[in-house]
CSV table of C-alpha atoms in Angstrom, one decimal:
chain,number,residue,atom,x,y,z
A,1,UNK,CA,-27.4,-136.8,-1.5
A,2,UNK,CA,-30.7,-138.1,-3.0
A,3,UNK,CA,-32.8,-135.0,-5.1
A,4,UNK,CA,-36.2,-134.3,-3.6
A,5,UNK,CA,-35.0,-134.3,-0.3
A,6,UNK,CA,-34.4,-131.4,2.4
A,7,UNK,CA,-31.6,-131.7,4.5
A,8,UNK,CA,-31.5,-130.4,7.8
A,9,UNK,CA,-28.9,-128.3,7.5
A,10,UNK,CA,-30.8,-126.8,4.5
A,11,UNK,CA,-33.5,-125.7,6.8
A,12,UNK,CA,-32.0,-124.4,9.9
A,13,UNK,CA,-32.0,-121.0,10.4
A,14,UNK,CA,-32.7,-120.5,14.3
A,15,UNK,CA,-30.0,-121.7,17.5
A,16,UNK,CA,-31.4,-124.2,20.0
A,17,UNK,CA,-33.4,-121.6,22.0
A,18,UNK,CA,-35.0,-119.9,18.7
A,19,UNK,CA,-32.5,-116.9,18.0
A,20,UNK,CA,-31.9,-116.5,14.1
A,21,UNK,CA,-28.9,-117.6,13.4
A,22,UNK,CA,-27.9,-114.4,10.5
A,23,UNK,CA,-29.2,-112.2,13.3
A,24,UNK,CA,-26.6,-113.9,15.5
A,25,UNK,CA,-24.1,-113.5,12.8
A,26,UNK,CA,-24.5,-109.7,12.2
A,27,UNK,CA,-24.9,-108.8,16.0
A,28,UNK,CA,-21.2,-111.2,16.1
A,29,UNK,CA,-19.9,-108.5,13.5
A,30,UNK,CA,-21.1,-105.1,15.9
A,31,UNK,CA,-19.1,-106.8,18.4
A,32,UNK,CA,-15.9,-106.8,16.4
A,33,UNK,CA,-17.0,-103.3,15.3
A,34,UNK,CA,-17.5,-102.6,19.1
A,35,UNK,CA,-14.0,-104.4,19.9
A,36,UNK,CA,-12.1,-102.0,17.2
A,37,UNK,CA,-13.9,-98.8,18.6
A,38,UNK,CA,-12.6,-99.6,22.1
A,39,UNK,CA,-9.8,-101.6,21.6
A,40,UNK,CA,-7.6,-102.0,24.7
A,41,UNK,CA,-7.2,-98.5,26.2
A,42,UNK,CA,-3.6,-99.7,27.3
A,43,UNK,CA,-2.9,-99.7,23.6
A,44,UNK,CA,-4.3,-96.7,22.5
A,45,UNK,CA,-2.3,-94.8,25.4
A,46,UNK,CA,0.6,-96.0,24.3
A,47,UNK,CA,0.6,-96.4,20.2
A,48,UNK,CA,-0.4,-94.2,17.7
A,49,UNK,CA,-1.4,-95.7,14.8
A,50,UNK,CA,0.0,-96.0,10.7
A,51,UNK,CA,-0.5,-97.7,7.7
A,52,UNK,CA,3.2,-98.0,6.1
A,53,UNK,CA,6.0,-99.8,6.3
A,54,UNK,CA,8.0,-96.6,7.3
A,55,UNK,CA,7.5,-93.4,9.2
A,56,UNK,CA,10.1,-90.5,9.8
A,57,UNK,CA,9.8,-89.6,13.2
A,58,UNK,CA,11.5,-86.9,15.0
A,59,UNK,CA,13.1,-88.0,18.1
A,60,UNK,CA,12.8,-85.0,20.7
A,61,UNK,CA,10.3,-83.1,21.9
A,62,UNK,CA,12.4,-79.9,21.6
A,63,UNK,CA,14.1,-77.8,19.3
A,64,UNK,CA,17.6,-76.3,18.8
A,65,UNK,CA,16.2,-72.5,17.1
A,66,UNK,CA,16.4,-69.3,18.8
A,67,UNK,CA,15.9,-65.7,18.6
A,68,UNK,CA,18.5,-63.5,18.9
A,69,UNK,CA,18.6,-59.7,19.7
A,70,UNK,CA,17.4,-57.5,17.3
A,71,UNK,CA,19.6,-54.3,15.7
A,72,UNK,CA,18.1,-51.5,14.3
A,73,UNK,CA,19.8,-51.9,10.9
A,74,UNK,CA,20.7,-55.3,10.9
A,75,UNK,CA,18.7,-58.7,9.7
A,76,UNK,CA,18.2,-62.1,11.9
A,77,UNK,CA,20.9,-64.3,11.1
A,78,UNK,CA,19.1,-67.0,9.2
A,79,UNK,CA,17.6,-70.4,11.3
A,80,UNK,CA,17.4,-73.8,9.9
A,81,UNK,CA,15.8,-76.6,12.2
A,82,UNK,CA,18.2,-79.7,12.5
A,83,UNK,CA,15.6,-82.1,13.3
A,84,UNK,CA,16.7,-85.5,14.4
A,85,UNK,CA,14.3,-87.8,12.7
A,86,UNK,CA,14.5,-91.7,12.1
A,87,UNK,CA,13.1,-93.7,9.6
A,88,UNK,CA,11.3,-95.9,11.9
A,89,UNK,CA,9.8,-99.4,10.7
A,90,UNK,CA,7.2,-101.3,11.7
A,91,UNK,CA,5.8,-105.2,11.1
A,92,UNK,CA,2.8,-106.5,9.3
A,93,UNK,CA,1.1,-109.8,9.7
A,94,UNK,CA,-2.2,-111.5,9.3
A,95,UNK,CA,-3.6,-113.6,12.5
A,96,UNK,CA,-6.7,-115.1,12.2
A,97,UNK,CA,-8.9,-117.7,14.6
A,98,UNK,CA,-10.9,-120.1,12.9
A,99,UNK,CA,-14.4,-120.8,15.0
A,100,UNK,CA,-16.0,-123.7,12.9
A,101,UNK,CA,-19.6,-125.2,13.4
A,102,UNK,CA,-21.3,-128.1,12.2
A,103,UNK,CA,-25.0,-127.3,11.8
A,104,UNK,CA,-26.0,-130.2,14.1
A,105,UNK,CA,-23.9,-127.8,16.5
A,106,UNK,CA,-26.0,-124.5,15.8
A,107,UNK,CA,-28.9,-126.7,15.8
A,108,UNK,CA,-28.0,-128.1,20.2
A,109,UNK,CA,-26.4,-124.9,20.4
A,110,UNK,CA,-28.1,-121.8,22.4
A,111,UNK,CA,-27.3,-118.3,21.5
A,112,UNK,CA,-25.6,-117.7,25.2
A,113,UNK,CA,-23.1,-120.6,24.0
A,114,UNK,CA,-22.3,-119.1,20.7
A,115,UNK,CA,-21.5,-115.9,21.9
A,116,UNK,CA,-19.5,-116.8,24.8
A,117,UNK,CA,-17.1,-118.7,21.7
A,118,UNK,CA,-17.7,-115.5,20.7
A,119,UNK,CA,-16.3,-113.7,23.4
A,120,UNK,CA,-13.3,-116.2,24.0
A,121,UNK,CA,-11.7,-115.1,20.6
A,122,UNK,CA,-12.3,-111.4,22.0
A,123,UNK,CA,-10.6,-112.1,25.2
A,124,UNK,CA,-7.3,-113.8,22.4
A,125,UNK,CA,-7.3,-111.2,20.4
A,126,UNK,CA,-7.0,-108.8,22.9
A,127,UNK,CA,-4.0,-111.1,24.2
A,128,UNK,CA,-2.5,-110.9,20.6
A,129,UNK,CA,-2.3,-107.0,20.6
A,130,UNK,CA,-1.1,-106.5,24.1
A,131,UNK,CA,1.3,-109.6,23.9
A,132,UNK,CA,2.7,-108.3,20.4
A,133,UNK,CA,2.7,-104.4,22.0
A,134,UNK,CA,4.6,-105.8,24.7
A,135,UNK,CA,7.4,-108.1,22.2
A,136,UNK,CA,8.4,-104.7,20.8
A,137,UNK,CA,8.9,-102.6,24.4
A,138,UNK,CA,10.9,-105.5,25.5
A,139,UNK,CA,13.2,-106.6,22.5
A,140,UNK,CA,16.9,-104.8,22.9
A,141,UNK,CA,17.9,-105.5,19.6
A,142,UNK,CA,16.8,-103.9,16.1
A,143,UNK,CA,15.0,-106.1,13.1
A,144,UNK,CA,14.5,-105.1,9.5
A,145,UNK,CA,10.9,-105.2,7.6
A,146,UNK,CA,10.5,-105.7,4.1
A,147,UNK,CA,7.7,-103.4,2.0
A,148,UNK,CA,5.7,-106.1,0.1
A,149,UNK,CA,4.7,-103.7,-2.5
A,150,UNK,CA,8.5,-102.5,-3.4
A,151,UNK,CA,10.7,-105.0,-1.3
A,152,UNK,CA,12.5,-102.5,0.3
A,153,UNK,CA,13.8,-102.9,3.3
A,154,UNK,CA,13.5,-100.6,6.7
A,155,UNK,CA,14.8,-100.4,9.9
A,156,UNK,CA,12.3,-101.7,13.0
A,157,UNK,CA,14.6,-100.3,15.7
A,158,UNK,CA,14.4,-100.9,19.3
A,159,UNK,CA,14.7,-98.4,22.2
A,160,UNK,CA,17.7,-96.7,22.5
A,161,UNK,CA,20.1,-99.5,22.8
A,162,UNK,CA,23.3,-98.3,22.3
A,163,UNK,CA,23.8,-99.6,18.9
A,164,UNK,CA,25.7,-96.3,18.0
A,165,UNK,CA,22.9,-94.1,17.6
A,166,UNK,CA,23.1,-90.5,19.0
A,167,UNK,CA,20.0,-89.4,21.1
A,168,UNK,CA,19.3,-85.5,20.5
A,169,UNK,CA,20.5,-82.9,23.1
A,170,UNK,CA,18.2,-81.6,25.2
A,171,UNK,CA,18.1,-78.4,27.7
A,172,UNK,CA,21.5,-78.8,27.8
A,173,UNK,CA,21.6,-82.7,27.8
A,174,UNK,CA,24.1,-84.1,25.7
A,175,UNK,CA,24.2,-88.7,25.2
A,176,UNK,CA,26.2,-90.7,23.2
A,177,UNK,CA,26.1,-93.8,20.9
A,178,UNK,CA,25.9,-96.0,24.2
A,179,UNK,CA,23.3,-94.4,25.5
A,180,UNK,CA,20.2,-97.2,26.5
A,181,UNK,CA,17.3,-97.9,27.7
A,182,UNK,CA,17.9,-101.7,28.3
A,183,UNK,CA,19.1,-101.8,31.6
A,184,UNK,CA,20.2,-103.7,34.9
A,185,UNK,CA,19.4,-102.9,38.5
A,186,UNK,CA,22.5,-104.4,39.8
A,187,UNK,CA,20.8,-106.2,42.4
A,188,UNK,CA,18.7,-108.5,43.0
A,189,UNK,CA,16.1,-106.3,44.8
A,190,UNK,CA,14.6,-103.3,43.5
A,191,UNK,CA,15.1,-99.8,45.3
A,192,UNK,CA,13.8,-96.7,44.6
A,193,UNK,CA,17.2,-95.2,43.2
A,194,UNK,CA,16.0,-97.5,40.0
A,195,UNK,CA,12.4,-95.5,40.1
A,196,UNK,CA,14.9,-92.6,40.4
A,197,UNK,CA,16.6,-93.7,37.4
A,198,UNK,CA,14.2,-93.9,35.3
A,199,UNK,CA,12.4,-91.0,35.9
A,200,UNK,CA,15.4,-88.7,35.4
A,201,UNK,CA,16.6,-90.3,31.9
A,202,UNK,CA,12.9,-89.7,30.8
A,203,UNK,CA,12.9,-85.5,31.9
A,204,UNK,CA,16.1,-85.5,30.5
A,205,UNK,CA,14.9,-86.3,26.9
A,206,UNK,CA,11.9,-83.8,28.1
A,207,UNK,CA,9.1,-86.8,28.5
A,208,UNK,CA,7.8,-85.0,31.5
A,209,UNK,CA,4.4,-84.0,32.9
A,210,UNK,CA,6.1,-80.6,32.2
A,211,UNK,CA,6.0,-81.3,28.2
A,212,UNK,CA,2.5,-83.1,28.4
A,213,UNK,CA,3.8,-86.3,29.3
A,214,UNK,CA,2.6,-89.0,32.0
A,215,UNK,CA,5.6,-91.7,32.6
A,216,UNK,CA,3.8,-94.7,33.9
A,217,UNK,CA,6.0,-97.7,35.7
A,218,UNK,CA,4.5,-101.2,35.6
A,219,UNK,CA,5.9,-103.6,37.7
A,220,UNK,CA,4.9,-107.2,39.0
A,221,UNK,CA,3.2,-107.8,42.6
A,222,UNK,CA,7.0,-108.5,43.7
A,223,UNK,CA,8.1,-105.7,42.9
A,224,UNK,CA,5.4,-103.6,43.6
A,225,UNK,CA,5.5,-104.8,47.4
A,226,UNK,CA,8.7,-103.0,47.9
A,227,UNK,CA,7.6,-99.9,46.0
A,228,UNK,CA,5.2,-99.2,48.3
A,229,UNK,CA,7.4,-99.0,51.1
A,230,UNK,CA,9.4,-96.1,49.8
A,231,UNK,CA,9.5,-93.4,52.0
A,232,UNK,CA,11.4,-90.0,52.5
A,233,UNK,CA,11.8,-90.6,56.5
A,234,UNK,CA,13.6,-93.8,55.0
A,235,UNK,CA,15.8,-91.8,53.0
A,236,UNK,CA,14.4,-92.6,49.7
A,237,UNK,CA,13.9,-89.6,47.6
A,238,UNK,CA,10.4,-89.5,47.0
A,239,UNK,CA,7.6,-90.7,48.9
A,240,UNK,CA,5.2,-93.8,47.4
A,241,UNK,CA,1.8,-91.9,47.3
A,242,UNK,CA,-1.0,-94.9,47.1
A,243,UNK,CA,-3.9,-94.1,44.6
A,244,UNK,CA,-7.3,-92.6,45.3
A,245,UNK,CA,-9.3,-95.0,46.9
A,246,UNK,CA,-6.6,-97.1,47.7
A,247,UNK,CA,-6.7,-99.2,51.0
A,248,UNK,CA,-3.5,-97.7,53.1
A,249,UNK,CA,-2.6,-96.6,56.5
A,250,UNK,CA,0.6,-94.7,57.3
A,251,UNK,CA,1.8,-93.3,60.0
A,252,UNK,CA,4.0,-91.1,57.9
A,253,UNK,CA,3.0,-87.4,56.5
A,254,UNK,CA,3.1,-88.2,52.5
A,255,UNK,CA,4.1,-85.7,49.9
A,256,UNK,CA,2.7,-86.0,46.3
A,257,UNK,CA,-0.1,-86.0,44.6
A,258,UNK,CA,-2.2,-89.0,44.3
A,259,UNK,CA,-2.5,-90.9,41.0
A,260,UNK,CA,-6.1,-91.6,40.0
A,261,UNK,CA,-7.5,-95.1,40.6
A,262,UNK,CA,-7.5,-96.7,37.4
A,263,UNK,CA,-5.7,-95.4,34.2
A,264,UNK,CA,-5.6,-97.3,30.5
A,265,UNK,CA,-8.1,-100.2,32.1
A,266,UNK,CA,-5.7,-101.3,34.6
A,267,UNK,CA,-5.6,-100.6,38.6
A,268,UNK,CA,-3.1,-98.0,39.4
A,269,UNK,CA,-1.2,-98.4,42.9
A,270,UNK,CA,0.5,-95.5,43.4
A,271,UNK,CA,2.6,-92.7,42.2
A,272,UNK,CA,6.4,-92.3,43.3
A,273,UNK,CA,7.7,-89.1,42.2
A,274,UNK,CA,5.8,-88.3,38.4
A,275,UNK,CA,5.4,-91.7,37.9
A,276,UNK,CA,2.2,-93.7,38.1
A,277,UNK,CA,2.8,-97.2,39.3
A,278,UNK,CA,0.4,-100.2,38.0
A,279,UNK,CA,1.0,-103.5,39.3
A,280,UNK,CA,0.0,-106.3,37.2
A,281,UNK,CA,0.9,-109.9,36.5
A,282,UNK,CA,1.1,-108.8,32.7
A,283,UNK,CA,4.9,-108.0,33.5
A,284,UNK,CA,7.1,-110.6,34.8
A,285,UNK,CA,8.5,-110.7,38.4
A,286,UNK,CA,12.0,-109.0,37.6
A,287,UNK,CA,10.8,-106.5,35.5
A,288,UNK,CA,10.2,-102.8,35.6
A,289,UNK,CA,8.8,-101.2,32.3
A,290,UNK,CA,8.4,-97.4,32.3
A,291,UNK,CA,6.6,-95.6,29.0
A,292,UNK,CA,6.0,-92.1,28.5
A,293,UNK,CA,2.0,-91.7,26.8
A,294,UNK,CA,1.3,-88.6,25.4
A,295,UNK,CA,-2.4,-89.7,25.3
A,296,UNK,CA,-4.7,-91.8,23.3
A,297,UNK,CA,-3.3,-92.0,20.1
A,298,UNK,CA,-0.9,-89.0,20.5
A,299,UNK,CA,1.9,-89.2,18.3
A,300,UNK,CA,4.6,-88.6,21.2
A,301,UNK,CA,3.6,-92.2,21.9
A,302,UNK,CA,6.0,-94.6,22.0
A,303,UNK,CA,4.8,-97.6,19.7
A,304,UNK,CA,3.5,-97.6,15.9
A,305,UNK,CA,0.7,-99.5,15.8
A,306,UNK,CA,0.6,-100.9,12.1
A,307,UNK,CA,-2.6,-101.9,10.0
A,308,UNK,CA,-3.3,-102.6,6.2
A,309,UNK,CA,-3.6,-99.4,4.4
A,310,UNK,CA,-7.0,-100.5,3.2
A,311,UNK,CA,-9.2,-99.1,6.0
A,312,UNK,CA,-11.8,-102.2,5.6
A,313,UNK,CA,-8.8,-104.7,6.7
A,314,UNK,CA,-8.6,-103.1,9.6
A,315,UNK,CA,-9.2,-104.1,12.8
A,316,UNK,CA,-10.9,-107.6,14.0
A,317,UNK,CA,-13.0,-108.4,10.9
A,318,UNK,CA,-15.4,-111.6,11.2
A,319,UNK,CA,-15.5,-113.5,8.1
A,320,UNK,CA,-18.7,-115.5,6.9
A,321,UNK,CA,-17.9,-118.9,5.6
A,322,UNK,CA,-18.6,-120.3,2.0
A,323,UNK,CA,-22.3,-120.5,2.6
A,324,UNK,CA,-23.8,-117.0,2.3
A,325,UNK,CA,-27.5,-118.5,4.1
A,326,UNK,CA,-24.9,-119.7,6.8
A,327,UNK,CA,-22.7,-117.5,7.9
A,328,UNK,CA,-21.8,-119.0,11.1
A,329,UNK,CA,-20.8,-122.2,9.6
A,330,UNK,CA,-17.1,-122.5,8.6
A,331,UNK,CA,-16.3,-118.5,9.8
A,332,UNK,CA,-13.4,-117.3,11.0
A,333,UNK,CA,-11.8,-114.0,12.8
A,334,UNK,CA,-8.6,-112.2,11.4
A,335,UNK,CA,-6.5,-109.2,12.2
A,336,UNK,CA,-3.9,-108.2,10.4
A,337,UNK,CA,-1.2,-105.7,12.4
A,338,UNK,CA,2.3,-104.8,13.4
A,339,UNK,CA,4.3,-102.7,16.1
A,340,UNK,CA,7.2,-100.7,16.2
A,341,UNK,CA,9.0,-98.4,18.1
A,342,UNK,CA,8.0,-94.8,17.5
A,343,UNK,CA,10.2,-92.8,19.8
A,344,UNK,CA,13.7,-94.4,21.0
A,345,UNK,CA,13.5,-92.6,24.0
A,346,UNK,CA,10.0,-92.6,24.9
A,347,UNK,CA,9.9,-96.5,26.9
A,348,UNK,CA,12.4,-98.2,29.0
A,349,UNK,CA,12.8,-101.4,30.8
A,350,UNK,CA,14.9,-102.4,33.8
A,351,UNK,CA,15.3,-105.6,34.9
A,352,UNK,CA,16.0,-106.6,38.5
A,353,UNK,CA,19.7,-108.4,38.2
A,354,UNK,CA,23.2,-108.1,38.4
A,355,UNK,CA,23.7,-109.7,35.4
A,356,UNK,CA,23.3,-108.3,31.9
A,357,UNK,CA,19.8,-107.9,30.5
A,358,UNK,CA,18.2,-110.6,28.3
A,359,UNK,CA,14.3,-110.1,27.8
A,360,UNK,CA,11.8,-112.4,29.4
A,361,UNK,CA,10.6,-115.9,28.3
A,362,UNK,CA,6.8,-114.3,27.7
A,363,UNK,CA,7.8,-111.7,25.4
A,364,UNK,CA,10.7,-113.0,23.6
């Protein structure tokens, strides 16, 4: 470029309809700050968050210690918790989205278009999480990661699986090594012996409402169409209760309580039994995934949700580019996370087959 002239691009500052462009840039950044304060509230219902590599994690909610009757001269026998803990890994990578603009784009460019890019990579990286949250509830098998720092290698286990592993007793319920929570219908249509299912395996491990616990089913529109037509007079055990505000007629006398009308951001259906049922095209026709929350962030939650140790890589940062007067130009987004299962017992998923169960095309 010739000296003693001033390049466009070394003067522009302001979008097409006058908003400054570094103004633009830092209000971009309170969005990702915004983003990482709210998150998805699906997630935070279901994770609880960590910074390592490796967590031990006790796997039951109860405990195996007791009191005993007390003599006048003799002493409590001596009581040593057996707690069933895992060491339970969890994944790390980076992902980032590169948004790149020439300045003869800022310069056409109005502020409305840059922030709906803006809000595109919002609307992926909320995609990411879920999708990535999702991968983990559905794989059956285990998968090992390795601690950068120290190259040691942990465990990311799946769900129960019945890869030999020995769920804890509880209130007099006793498993074995085969014991899963990968499972088949046997059919090709759902009924509400699988809801029935479900629900039992999770009070026997003590994920109840009971313990603090809300099991939530999702299902697809396919199979939530025949979920809603459970009914006692029909001889199913419980009675599909739609939720509040729900459009519904029945000429049937319902019992349960009704589920509230939305819970984690999505729509909720119904309730069958303790479970709240959310239909949503998120889960594939075929599928039934049940997960026991403890609440936001609780750590009863089933899945780890894994960032950097180094609290200012977490969440969605947005990076300026190479040109500190023009932050926009050449910037990117980047998240850097991981999942793994928390508690083996704590999620399940059924699919709707006689065969044996592989996990869907979207989440494999």
């Amino acid at each position: 470029m010739p000296r003693g002239y001033n390049a466009s691009a070394d003067v522009l500052r302001v979008s097409a309809d006058g908003r400054d462009l570094n103004a633009l840039f830092a209000e971009l950044r309170t969005v990702a700050d915004i983003q990482n304060e709210s998150r998805q509230r699906f997630v935070d219902l279901f994770t609880y968050p960590v910074t390592s590599p490796v967590t031990s994690v006790l796997q039951t909610l109860g405990s195996d210690a007791a009191f005993e009757e007390a003599s006048e001269y003799g002493v409590p026998t001596s009581k040593r918790n057996r707690p069933v803990a895992l060491n339970m890994g969890a994944t790390f990578k980076w992902y980032d989205n590169a948004w790149r603009s020439t300045w003869q784009y800022l310069a056409d460019a109005t502020a409305a278009e840059i922030e709906a890019n803006a809000q595109a990579i919002l609307a992926a990286d909320n995609d990411l999480v879920f999708n990535k949250v999702m991968g983990t509830v559905f794989r059956s098998t285990n998968r090992q990661v390795t601690d950068a720092k120290t190259n040691s290698v942990y465990d990311v286990f799946a769900f129960a699986n019945g890869d030999g592993w020995v769920p804890p007793a509880y209130e007099g319920n006793e498993f074995d090594g085969t014991h899963t929570h990968y499972r088949t219908s046997g059919a090709g249509t759902i009924v509400s012996a699988d809801l029935d299912e479900i629900v039992a395996d999770f009070k026997s491990h003590g994920y109840s409402q009971e313990n603090g616990s809300q099991v939530v089913i999702f299902v697809n529109s396919v199979e939530g169409d025949v979920v809603s037509t459970f009914r006692v007079a029909g001889g199913d055990k419980a009675d599909f209760v739609p939720a509040q505000g729900a459009r519904f007629y029945s000429p049937d006398h319902l019992l349960g309580d009704l589920a509230p009308a939305t819970w984690g951001g999505f729509p909720v259906k119904g309730a069958y039994d303790e479970a709240y049922i959310i239909e949503t095209s998120r889960i594939p026709a075929g599928y039934v995934v049940a997960l026991a929350s403890g609440g936001v962030l609780a750590s009863s939650n089933p899945i780890m949700f894994r960032q950097h140790a180094n609290s200012s890589l977490q969440g969605l940062r947005l990076v300026q580019g190479n040109k500190p007067d023009y932050p926009l130009q050449d910037s990117y987004w980047v998240r850097g996370f991981g999942t793994g299962v928390r508690h083996r017992l704590a999620g399940m998923v059924m699919q709707i087959t006689a065969g044996a169960y592989s996990a869907p095309a979207l989440y494999a």
